Amino acid sequence: MTNKVYPVSDKWAENALLDAGTYEEKYRRSIDDPDAFWREEAQRIDWIKPFTEVKDTSFDQADFRINWFSDGTLNLSANCLDRHLAARGDQPAIYWEPDNPADEARTLTYRDLYEETCRFANALKANGVKKGDRVTIYLPMVPEAAVAMLACARIGAVHSVIFAGFSPEALGNRIEDCDSDIVITADEGKRGGKTIPLKANVDEALDHHAHVSRVIMLRHTGADVPMKQGRDIDWAEAVNNQPAECEPEEMNAEDPLFILYTSGSTGKPKGVLHTTGGYAVWTSMTHQYSFDYRAGDVYWCAADIGWITGHSYIVYGPFANGATNVMFEGVPNYPDFSRFWQIVDKYKVSTLYTAPTALRALMREGDQWLESTSRASLRVLGSVGEPINPEAWEWYYHKVGNGQCPIADTWWQTETGGHMITPLPGAHALKPGSASKPMFGVKLQIRDAEGTVLEGACEGGLVITDSWPGQMRGIYGDADRFFDTYFSAFKGTYFTSDGCRRDEDGYYWITGRMDDVINVSGHRMGTAEVESALVLHEHVSEAAVVAMPHEVKGQGIYCYVTTIAGVEGDDTLRKELIKLVRHEIGPIASPEVIQFAPALPKTRSGKIMRRILRKIAENDTSSLGDTSTLADPEVVDQLIAGRPDV
Ligand code: 6R9
């Protein structure tokens, strides 16, 4: 924690889209008169049939409902493309930068993106995709990923994008869960000079999920990959002869737009469902205000399209606003640690939006990697995915941004659709490490474990007491789980599962997850998912997984494993377990530590005491708290003694 405050500079105070007074006034109005506020904000979207009703929501179990603009109709693909053609058909929509700087970059104008999207939308239809069908997208960071998403939105199909780092097993489970019978993929992806065998992963996934009838494959690296007769076709072949126009489907505001899988406290990832109208308004509005977005800006969100950040802030928000987007296939450290800054200079990027883990990884390599670049085009910086530690914040601010650029530390979740808490450039003094102030329409509360609302400066669980347009509408295929997961902990409110502190100035500081979710490099991992993978091994009898602090990743995965009788845990087993987790989930879930344990600390009723396991993983064994309720308190000493030196 730091007490530093960076006041709004004179330059920003004079020129900001929203200044301090405007923020206060708009925020007040968004809370006091949401109907009027959102009726006005919704005008940023072109509606086919205008809505008459704005907000119809309740978080109470008896009449639980979330509807926004619900009698209006629109098409979000048309909002992202068609309406820009007249004024900016020739403006770049995407500057695509390849993994390897020696390969050729691509520029797609809004007209190009429109035509590609229409062709692909027609191809989807020709392959039998209809409104409401689920389409699985498993693509690398190439423009066709945006094209595929926008094409689905155009014809009313519901996309489910799976991060290209997920394993065949994880991919297969997600295809099955949403019952999708078409998969869009590429031969291979590229990241940091390595290739990812996407098509081979799809083949493996489909060996166990046979109902998929069509795979459309983009030739990206040109690798020689087997094609299954009757099931697989080339992207190029699919769009060949398809017209470059496709009438957008008229969608109801509450029609589903996409499903995105994310981890929670249970073993099975949830398909978070977002709908069309509210999400469009929310992503467009937050993209504009959080980043002080102006026409002419070159905007770069360095997230992957397979995460919510890519959905909301590479695709829907920026394209709805007609922005010029940089899209980067690669990683910050390839071919060297100046890659990000070279891209900033090359495209004269005005807004850079990235994750603390990337900043920490670059920061520790030293400032010399910044020195050959000027980054003079930068105006606004953004951070997302995890709490940003003040040291990384200061480096981002002073070194990357030359002390000129406000940092929007945006707190939000897959479930919230877009930014919920962030300082607005020019409106808020900055405090390093604080997500600062609520977005318009966001009503926050901090509660203690008993559910009591805390006032003033305090710390507790963060809840949101009223609906906002970008809110998720359900868990795909599991209506009951939605209410139980988010609205049952504190009656009548949405519980975020994040801990939060509010300071004397009303600034919010997110302290991290309060549930069994680990944040590895800004990616959510459920401890139960990793545990389920570990116990698949025939020599494992039990596993418990907790977070450990990690210098670059923020948190790492620490696993306690007990073996079956007669088997000793050794390095061979350790390697097999790591491989198993990578196979079941993907490389992002690689355990940092596997500690073989003679037993796990349990209460007499058999509950694993994770609090103790966390403390040992954190190497903070001075304050283990009360261990007297344990069935066998000696286990704790054995675990402490057996902790590997990491
Ligand atoms: C957008 C995204 C959500 C969880 C969330 C919180 C953490 C995200 C943060 C942050 C502190 C920020 N988180 N942004 N914590 N400051 N600016 O990351 O969505 O993948 O669903 O993760 O990430 O713990 O609950 P998602």
PDB file of N, CA and C in Angstrom, residues 198-231:
ATOM      1  N   LEU A 198      -3.170 -26.004 -33.281  1.00  0.00           N
ATOM      2  CA  LEU A 198      -4.606 -25.821 -33.033  1.00  0.00           C
ATOM      3  C   LEU A 198      -5.462 -26.893 -33.702  1.00  0.00           C
ATOM      4  N   LYS A 199      -5.171 -27.142 -34.992  1.00  0.00           N
ATOM      5  CA  LYS A 199      -6.013 -28.121 -35.700  1.00  0.00           C
ATOM      6  C   LYS A 199      -5.854 -29.511 -35.084  1.00  0.00           C
ATOM      7  N   ALA A 200      -4.632 -29.859 -34.731  1.00  0.00           N
ATOM      8  CA  ALA A 200      -4.414 -31.169 -34.089  1.00  0.00           C
ATOM      9  C   ALA A 200      -5.159 -31.235 -32.756  1.00  0.00           C
ATOM     10  N   ASN A 201      -5.172 -30.119 -32.022  1.00  0.00           N
ATOM     11  CA  ASN A 201      -5.929 -30.075 -30.761  1.00  0.00           C
ATOM     12  C   ASN A 201      -7.422 -30.280 -31.004  1.00  0.00           C
ATOM     13  N   VAL A 202      -7.920 -29.645 -32.067  1.00  0.00           N
ATOM     14  CA  VAL A 202      -9.341 -29.804 -32.387  1.00  0.00           C
ATOM     15  C   VAL A 202      -9.625 -31.264 -32.722  1.00  0.00           C
ATOM     16  N   ASP A 203      -8.763 -31.861 -33.547  1.00  0.00           N
ATOM     17  CA  ASP A 203      -8.966 -33.268 -33.913  1.00  0.00           C
ATOM     18  C   ASP A 203      -9.034 -34.147 -32.669  1.00  0.00           C
ATOM     19  N   GLU A 204      -8.098 -33.892 -31.755  1.00  0.00           N
ATOM     20  CA  GLU A 204      -8.068 -34.707 -30.540  1.00  0.00           C
ATOM     21  C   GLU A 204      -9.339 -34.492 -29.707  1.00  0.00           C
ATOM     22  N   ALA A 205      -9.738 -33.212 -29.593  1.00  0.00           N
ATOM     23  CA  ALA A 205     -10.953 -32.911 -28.821  1.00  0.00           C
ATOM     24  C   ALA A 205     -12.157 -33.605 -29.438  1.00  0.00           C
ATOM     25  N   LEU A 206     -12.215 -33.612 -30.768  1.00  0.00           N
ATOM     26  CA  LEU A 206     -13.409 -34.144 -31.432  1.00  0.00           C
ATOM     27  C   LEU A 206     -13.445 -35.671 -31.450  1.00  0.00           C
ATOM     28  N   ASP A 207     -12.313 -36.310 -31.169  1.00  0.00           N
ATOM     29  CA  ASP A 207     -12.324 -37.761 -31.031  1.00  0.00           C
ATOM     30  C   ASP A 207     -13.310 -38.180 -29.951  1.00  0.00           C
ATOM     31  N   HIS A 208     -13.450 -37.312 -28.951  1.00  0.00           N
ATOM     32  CA  HIS A 208     -14.355 -37.650 -27.846  1.00  0.00           C
ATOM     33  C   HIS A 208     -15.667 -36.869 -27.898  1.00  0.00           C
ATOM     34  N   HIS A 209     -15.781 -35.958 -28.847  1.00  0.00           N
ATOM     35  CA  HIS A 209     -16.989 -35.127 -28.912  1.00  0.00           C
ATOM     36  C   HIS A 209     -17.477 -35.151 -30.354  1.00  0.00           C
ATOM     37  N   ALA A 210     -18.014 -36.308 -30.749  1.00  0.00           N
ATOM     38  CA  ALA A 210     -18.144 -36.623 -32.165  1.00  0.00           C
ATOM     39  C   ALA A 210     -19.277 -35.903 -32.886  1.00  0.00           C
ATOM     40  N   HIS A 211     -20.155 -35.207 -32.157  1.00  0.00           N
ATOM     41  CA  HIS A 211     -21.311 -34.653 -32.860  1.00  0.00           C
ATOM     42  C   HIS A 211     -20.973 -33.404 -33.674  1.00  0.00           C
ATOM     43  N   VAL A 212     -19.743 -32.893 -33.581  1.00  0.00           N
ATOM     44  CA  VAL A 212     -19.375 -31.730 -34.403  1.00  0.00           C
ATOM     45  C   VAL A 212     -19.329 -32.148 -35.868  1.00  0.00           C
ATOM     46  N   SER A 213     -20.118 -31.448 -36.689  1.00  0.00           N
ATOM     47  CA  SER A 213     -20.245 -31.884 -38.074  1.00  0.00           C
ATOM     48  C   SER A 213     -19.397 -31.046 -39.029  1.00  0.00           C
ATOM     49  N   ARG A 214     -18.908 -29.901 -38.545  1.00  0.00           N
ATOM     50  CA  ARG A 214     -18.173 -29.039 -39.454  1.00  0.00           C
ATOM     51  C   ARG A 214     -17.023 -28.337 -38.730  1.00  0.00           C
ATOM     52  N   VAL A 215     -15.827 -28.374 -39.340  1.00  0.00           N
ATOM     53  CA  VAL A 215     -14.686 -27.613 -38.848  1.00  0.00           C
ATOM     54  C   VAL A 215     -14.207 -26.719 -39.983  1.00  0.00           C
ATOM     55  N   ILE A 216     -14.207 -25.423 -39.755  1.00  0.00           N
ATOM     56  CA  ILE A 216     -13.670 -24.504 -40.771  1.00  0.00           C
ATOM     57  C   ILE A 216     -12.285 -24.080 -40.307  1.00  0.00           C
ATOM     58  N   MET A 217     -11.284 -24.322 -41.161  1.00  0.00           N
ATOM     59  CA  MET A 217      -9.905 -24.106 -40.739  1.00  0.00           C
ATOM     60  C   MET A 217      -9.202 -23.037 -41.577  1.00  0.00           C
ATOM     61  N   LEU A 218      -8.711 -22.055 -40.873  1.00  0.00           N
ATOM     62  CA  LEU A 218      -7.943 -20.991 -41.521  1.00  0.00           C
ATOM     63  C   LEU A 218      -6.511 -21.467 -41.735  1.00  0.00           C
ATOM     64  N   ARG A 219      -5.987 -21.253 -42.925  1.00  0.00           N
ATOM     65  CA  ARG A 219      -4.563 -21.553 -43.146  1.00  0.00           C
ATOM     66  C   ARG A 219      -3.768 -20.336 -42.693  1.00  0.00           C
ATOM     67  N   HIS A 220      -3.058 -20.508 -41.602  1.00  0.00           N
ATOM     68  CA  HIS A 220      -2.323 -19.375 -41.041  1.00  0.00           C
ATOM     69  C   HIS A 220      -0.817 -19.561 -41.209  1.00  0.00           C
ATOM     70  N   THR A 221      -0.277 -20.651 -40.673  1.00  0.00           N
ATOM     71  CA  THR A 221       1.167 -20.879 -40.840  1.00  0.00           C
ATOM     72  C   THR A 221       1.460 -21.680 -42.106  1.00  0.00           C
ATOM     73  N   GLY A 222       0.439 -22.334 -42.663  1.00  0.00           N
ATOM     74  CA  GLY A 222       0.644 -23.143 -43.856  1.00  0.00           C
ATOM     75  C   GLY A 222       1.144 -24.546 -43.549  1.00  0.00           C
ATOM     76  N   ALA A 223       1.093 -24.931 -42.288  1.00  0.00           N
ATOM     77  CA  ALA A 223       1.543 -26.278 -41.912  1.00  0.00           C
ATOM     78  C   ALA A 223       0.683 -27.337 -42.601  1.00  0.00           C
ATOM     79  N   ASP A 224       1.297 -28.461 -42.828  1.00  0.00           N
ATOM     80  CA  ASP A 224       0.591 -29.558 -43.462  1.00  0.00           C
ATOM     81  C   ASP A 224      -0.212 -30.301 -42.387  1.00  0.00           C
ATOM     82  N   VAL A 225      -1.526 -30.143 -42.403  1.00  0.00           N
ATOM     83  CA  VAL A 225      -2.336 -30.796 -41.364  1.00  0.00           C
ATOM     84  C   VAL A 225      -3.387 -31.694 -42.023  1.00  0.00           C
ATOM     85  N   PRO A 226      -3.689 -32.812 -41.403  1.00  0.00           N
ATOM     86  CA  PRO A 226      -4.693 -33.697 -41.998  1.00  0.00           C
ATOM     87  C   PRO A 226      -6.085 -33.063 -41.961  1.00  0.00           C
ATOM     88  N   MET A 227      -6.837 -33.264 -43.002  1.00  0.00           N
ATOM     89  CA  MET A 227      -8.212 -32.765 -43.061  1.00  0.00           C
ATOM     90  C   MET A 227      -9.139 -33.973 -43.127  1.00  0.00           C
ATOM     91  N   LYS A 228     -10.192 -33.939 -42.327  1.00  0.00           N
ATOM     92  CA  LYS A 228     -11.112 -35.065 -42.312  1.00  0.00           C
ATOM     93  C   LYS A 228     -12.217 -34.846 -43.352  1.00  0.00           C
ATOM     94  N   GLN A 229     -12.233 -35.735 -44.288  1.00  0.00           N
ATOM     95  CA  GLN A 229     -13.189 -35.667 -45.389  1.00  0.00           C
ATOM     96  C   GLN A 229     -14.618 -35.533 -44.874  1.00  0.00           C
ATOM     97  N   GLY A 230     -15.341 -34.581 -45.450  1.00  0.00           N
ATOM     98  CA  GLY A 230     -16.748 -34.438 -45.087  1.00  0.00           C
ATOM     99  C   GLY A 230     -16.966 -33.587 -43.842  1.00  0.00           C
ATOM    100  N   ARG A 231     -15.921 -33.408 -43.014  1.00  0.00           N
ATOM    101  CA  ARG A 231     -16.082 -32.594 -41.807  1.00  0.00           C
ATOM    102  C   ARG A 231     -15.313 -31.276 -41.912  1.00  0.00           C
TER     103      ARG A 231
END
